[in-house]
Coordinates of C-alpha atoms and ligand atoms in Angstrom, one line a residue:
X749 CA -2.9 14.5 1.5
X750 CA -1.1 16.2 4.0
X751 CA -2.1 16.6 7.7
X752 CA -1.7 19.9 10.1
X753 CA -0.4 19.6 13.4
X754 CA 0.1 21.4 16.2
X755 CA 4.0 22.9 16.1
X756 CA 6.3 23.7 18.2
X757 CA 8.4 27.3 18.2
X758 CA 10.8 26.9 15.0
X759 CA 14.1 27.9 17.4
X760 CA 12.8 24.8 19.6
X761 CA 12.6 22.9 16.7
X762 CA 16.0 24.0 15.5
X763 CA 17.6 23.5 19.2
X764 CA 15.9 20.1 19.4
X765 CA 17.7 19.0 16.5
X766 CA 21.0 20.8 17.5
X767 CA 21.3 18.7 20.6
X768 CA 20.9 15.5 19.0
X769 CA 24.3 16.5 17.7
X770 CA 26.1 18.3 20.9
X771 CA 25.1 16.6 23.8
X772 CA 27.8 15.2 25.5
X773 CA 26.3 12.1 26.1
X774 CA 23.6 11.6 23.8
X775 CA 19.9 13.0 23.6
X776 CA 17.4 10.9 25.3
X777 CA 15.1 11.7 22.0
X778 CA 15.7 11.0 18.2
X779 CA 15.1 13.2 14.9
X780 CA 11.6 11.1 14.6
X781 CA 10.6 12.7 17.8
X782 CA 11.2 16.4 16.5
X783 CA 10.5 15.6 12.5
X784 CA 7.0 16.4 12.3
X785 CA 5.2 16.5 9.9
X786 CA 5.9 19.9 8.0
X787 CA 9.4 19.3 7.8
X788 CA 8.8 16.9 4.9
X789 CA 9.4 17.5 0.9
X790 CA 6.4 15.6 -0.6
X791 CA 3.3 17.7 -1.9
X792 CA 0.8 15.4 -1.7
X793 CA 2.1 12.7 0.6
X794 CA 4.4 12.5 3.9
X795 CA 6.9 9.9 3.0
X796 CA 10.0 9.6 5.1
X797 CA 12.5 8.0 2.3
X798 CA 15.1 9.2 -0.6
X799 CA 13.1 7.7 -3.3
X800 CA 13.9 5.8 -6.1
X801 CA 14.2 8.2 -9.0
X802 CA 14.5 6.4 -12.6
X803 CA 11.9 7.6 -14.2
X804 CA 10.2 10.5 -11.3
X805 CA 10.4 14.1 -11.5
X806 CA 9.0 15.4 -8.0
X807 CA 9.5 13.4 -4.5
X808 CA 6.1 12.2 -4.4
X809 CA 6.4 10.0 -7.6
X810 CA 9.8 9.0 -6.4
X811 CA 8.8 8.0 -2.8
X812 CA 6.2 5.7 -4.2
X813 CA 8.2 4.5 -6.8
X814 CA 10.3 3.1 -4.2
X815 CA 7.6 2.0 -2.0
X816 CA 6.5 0.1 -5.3
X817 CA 10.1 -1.4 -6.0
X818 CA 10.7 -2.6 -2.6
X819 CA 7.0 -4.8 -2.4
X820 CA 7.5 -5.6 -5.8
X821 CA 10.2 -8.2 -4.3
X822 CA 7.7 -9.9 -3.1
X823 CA 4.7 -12.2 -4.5
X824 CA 1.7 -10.7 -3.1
X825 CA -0.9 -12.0 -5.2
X826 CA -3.2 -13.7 -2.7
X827 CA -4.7 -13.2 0.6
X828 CA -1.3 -12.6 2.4
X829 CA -1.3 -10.9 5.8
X830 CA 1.9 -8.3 5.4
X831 CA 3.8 -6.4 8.2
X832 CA 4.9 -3.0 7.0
X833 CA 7.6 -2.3 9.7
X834 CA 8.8 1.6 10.1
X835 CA 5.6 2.7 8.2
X836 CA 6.3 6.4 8.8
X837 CA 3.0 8.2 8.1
X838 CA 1.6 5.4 6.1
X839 CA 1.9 6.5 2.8
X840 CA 3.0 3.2 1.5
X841 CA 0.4 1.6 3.3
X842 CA -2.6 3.2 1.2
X843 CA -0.5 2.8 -2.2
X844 CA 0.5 -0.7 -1.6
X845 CA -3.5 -1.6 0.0
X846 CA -4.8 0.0 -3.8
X847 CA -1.9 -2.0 -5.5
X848 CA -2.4 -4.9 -4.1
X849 CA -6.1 -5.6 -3.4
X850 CA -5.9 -9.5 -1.5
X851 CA -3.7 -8.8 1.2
X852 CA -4.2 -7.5 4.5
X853 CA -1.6 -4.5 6.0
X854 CA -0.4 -4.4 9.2
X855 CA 1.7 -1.0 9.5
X856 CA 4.0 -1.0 13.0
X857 CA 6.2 1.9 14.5
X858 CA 7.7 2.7 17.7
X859 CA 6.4 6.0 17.0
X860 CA 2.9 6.5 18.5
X861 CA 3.1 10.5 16.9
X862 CA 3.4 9.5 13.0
X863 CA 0.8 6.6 13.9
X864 CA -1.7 9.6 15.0
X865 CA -1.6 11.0 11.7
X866 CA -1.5 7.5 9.9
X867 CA -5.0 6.4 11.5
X868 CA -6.4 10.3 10.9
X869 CA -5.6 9.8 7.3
X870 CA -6.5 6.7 6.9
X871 CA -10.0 7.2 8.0
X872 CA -9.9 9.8 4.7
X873 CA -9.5 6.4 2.5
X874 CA -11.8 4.6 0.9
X875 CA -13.6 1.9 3.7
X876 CA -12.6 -1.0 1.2
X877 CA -8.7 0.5 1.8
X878 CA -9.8 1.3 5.8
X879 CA -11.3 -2.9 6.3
X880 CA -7.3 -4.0 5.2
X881 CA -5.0 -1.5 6.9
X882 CA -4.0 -1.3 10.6
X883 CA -1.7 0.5 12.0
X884 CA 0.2 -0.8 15.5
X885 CA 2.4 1.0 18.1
X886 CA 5.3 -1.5 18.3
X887 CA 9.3 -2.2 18.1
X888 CA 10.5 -3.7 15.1
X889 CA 13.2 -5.7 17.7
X890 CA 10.3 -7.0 20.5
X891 CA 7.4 -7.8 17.9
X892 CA 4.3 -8.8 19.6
X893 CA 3.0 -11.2 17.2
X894 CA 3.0 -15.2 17.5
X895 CA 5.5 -17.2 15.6
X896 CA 4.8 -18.0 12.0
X897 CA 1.8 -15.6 12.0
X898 CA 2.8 -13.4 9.1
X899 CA 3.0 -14.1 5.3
X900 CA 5.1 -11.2 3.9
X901 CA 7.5 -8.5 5.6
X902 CA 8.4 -5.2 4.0
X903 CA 10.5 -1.8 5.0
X904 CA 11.1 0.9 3.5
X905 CA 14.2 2.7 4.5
X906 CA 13.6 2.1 8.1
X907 CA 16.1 -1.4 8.8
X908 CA 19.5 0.7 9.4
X909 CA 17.6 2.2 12.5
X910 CA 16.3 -0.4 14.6
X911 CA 18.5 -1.2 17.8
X912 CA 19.7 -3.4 16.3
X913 CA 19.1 -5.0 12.7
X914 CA 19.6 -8.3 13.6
X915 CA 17.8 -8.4 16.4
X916 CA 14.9 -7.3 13.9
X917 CA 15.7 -9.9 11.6
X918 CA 15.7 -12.5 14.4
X919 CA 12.2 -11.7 15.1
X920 CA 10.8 -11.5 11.5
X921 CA 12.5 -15.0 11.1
X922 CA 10.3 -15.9 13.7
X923 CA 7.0 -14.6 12.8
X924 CA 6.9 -15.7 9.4
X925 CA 5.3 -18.2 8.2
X926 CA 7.5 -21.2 6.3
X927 CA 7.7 -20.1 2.5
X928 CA 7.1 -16.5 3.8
X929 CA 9.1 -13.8 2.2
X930 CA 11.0 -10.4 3.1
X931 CA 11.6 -7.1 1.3
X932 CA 13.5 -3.9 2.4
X933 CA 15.0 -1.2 1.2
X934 CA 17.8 -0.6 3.4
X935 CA 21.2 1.3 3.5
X936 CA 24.6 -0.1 4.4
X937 CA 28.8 1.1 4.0
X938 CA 30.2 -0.3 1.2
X939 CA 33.2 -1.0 3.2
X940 CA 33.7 -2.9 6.6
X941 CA 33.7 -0.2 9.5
X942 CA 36.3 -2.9 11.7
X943 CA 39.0 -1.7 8.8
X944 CA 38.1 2.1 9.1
X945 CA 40.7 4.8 10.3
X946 CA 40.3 5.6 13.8
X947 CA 39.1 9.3 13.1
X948 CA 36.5 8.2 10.5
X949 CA 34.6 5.4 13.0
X950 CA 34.3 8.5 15.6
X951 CA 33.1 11.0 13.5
X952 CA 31.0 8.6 12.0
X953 CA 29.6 7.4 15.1
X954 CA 28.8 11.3 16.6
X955 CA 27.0 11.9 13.0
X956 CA 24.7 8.6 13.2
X957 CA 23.4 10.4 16.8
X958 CA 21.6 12.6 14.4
X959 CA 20.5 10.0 12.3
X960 CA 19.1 7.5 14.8
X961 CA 21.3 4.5 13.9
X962 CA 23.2 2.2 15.8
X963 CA 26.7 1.6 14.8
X964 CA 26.7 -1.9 14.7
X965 CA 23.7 -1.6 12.0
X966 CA 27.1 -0.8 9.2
X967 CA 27.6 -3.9 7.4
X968 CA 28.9 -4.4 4.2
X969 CA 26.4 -6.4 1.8
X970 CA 29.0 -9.4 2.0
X971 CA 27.9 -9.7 6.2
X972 CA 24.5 -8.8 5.4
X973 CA 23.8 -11.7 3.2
X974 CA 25.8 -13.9 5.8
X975 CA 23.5 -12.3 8.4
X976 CA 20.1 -13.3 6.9
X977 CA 21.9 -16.8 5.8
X978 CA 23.2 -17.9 9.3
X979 CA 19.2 -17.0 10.6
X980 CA 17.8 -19.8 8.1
X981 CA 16.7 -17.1 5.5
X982 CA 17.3 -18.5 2.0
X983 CA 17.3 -17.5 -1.9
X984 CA 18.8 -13.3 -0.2
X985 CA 19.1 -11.1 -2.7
X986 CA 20.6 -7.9 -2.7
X987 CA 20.0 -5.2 -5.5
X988 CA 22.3 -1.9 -5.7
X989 CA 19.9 0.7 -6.3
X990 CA 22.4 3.9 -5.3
X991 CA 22.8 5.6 -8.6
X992 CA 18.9 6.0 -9.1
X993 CA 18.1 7.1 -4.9
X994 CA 21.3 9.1 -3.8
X995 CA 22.8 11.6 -6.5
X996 CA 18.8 12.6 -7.8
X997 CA 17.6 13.1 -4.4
X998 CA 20.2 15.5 -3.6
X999 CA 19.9 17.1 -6.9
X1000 CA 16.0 17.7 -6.2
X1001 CA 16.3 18.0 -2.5
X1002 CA 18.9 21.0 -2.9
X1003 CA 16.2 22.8 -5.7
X1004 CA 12.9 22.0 -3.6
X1005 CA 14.5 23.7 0.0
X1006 CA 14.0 27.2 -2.3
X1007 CA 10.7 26.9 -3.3
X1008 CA 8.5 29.4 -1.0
X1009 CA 6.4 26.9 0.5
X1010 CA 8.9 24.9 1.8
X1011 CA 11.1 27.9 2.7
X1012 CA 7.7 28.9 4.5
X1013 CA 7.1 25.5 7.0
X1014 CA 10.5 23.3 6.9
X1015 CA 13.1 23.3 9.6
X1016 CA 16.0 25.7 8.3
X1017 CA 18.3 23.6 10.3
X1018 CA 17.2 20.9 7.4
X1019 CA 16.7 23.0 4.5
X1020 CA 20.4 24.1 5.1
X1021 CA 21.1 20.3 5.6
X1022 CA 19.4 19.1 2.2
X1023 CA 20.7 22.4 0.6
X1024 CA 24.7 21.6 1.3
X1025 CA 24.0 18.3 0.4
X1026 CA 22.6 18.5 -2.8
X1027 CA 25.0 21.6 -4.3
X1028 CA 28.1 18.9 -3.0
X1029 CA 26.7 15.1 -4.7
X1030 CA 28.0 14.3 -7.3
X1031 CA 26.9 11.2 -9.8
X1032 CA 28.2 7.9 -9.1
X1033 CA 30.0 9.0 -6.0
X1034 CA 27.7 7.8 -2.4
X1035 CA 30.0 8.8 0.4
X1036 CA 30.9 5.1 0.4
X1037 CA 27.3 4.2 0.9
X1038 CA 25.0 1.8 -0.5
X1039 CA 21.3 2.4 -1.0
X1040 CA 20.1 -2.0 -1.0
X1041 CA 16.9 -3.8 -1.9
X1042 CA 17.7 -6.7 0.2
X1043 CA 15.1 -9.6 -0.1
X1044 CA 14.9 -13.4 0.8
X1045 CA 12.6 -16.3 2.0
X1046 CA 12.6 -18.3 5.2
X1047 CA 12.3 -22.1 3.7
Ligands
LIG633 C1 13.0 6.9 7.2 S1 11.5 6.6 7.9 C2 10.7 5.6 6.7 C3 9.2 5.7 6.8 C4 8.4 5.0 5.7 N1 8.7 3.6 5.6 C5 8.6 5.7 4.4 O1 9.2 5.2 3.5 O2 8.2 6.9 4.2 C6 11.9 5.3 9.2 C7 10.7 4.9 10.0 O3 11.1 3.9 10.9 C8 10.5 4.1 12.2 N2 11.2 3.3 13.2 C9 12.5 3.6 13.7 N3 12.8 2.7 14.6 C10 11.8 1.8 14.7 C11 11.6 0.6 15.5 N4 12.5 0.2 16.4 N5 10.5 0.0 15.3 C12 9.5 0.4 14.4 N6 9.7 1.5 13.7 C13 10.8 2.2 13.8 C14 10.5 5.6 12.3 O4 9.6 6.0 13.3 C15 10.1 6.0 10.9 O5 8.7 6.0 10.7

């Protein structure tokens, strides 16, 4: 189910993306405001995540299979109202509305662009999939919904960006309901950045330009937990899920970028990116990374 847009020149494209790397003093835009969606590896779908690759052999499967292991967290048999929050394209959105066929879906992102596409392909689903899925413009941090309006909360691979985490968290404390649950699959440094070299906070601070995430988002699991615990959250769990999203991902990632059709409408810029990365992983080693199903309940 893919969507065609309207493109702009690929040496645009490719500058675009440059400059979220050299400009002095940061781009005013972010990689979700170039990454369109051709530059994406599905074949069926436009899912924005690593995957979660245990038993899938193509991205699709794998992207799903995440989607599925994240909500799978949480109890959603009944007639919950969920926020999906950093719904990308929506993908997750139709699986999950299939999966699970009491609840209702409300998809946000800051990004009004992928939501275009999310509402054009959702009026290709089924009307019973259309009457429970809705897609909102809105910022994870400044959620327009009442207080305890909201039975569930779920993101996929979307937490590390928002400006910040726990100011997101904060608010999804607040509009859930008591006994309401949260899933997301998230990722966070293994290590504390505070006891970090000098040299490696720097140059890990120009590379998250490219990557849209504030610095203060790296915590280690340990402050994460303490995070969700200090905001009244109880029962936080945190799964490890790195060996089965990082080190297969690359693997396939690096293979896929040499298939004609995506040599034929993906960014080279990324292609070399996913390429570099995929012939240099290695198994059981993250780059000091964790890949996190983090879930818990507000009481
Ligand atoms: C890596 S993509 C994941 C998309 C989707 N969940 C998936 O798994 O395919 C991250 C998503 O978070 C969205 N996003 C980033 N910052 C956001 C914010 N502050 N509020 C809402 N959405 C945000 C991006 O636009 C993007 O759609």
């Amino acid at each position: 189910m893919t969507t065609a847009v309207a493109r702009t020149s690929r040496w645009r494209e490719t500058w675009d993306f440059l400059w979220l790397f050299l400009s002095p003093m940061g781009s005013k835009r972010n990689v979700y405001d170039i990454l369109m969606p051709h530059n994406n590896l599905g074949e069926q779908s436009l899912f924005l995540n690593l995957g979660y690759w245990e038993q899938a052999q193509d991205y699709d499967s794998a992207c799903a299979a995440l989607a599925l292991r994240t909500a799978g967290k949480l109890n959603l048999e009944g007639p919950f109202q969920v926020l999906d929050v950093g719904c990308g394209f929506g993908d997750q959105d139709f699986l999950w509305a299939k999966t699970w066929t009491q609840c209702r879906w409300q998809a946000i992102n800051v990004h009004g662009e992928q939501l275009a596409t999310a509402r054009e392909r959702l009026s290709q689903q089924p009307k019973e999939i259309q009457d429970r899925v809705q897609f909102t413009v809105m910022n994870a941090c400044v959620m327009d919904l009442p207080e305890a309006s909201v039975d569930r909360i779920v993101s996929v691979e979307a937490a590390f960006h928002f400006d910040t985490r726990q100011q997101f968290l904060a608010e999804a404390f607040r509009v859930l309901k008591p006994g309401g649950q949260i899933a997301l699959a998230d990722v966070i440094p293994l290590t504390d950045p505070a006891e970090w070299s000098v040299l490696k906070r720097a140059l890990t601070k120009w590379g998250l330009r490219f990557w849209y995430t504030p610095f203060p988002n790296l915590i280690t699991p340990v402050q994460y937990r303490a995070s969700l615990e200090q905001l009244g959250f109880r029962n936080v769990a945190i799964e490890d899920i790195s060996e089965q999203v990082f080190f297969p991902f690359r693997q396939y990632a690096a293979k896929r970028v040499e298939e004609p059709e995506i040599r034929r409408r993906v960014n080279p810029l990324l292609r070399g990116l996913w390429g570099m990365r995929g012939r240099s992983a290695k198994k059981g080693k993250s780059d000091g990374m964790a890949y996190v199903i983090v879930s818990a309940e507000k009481p």
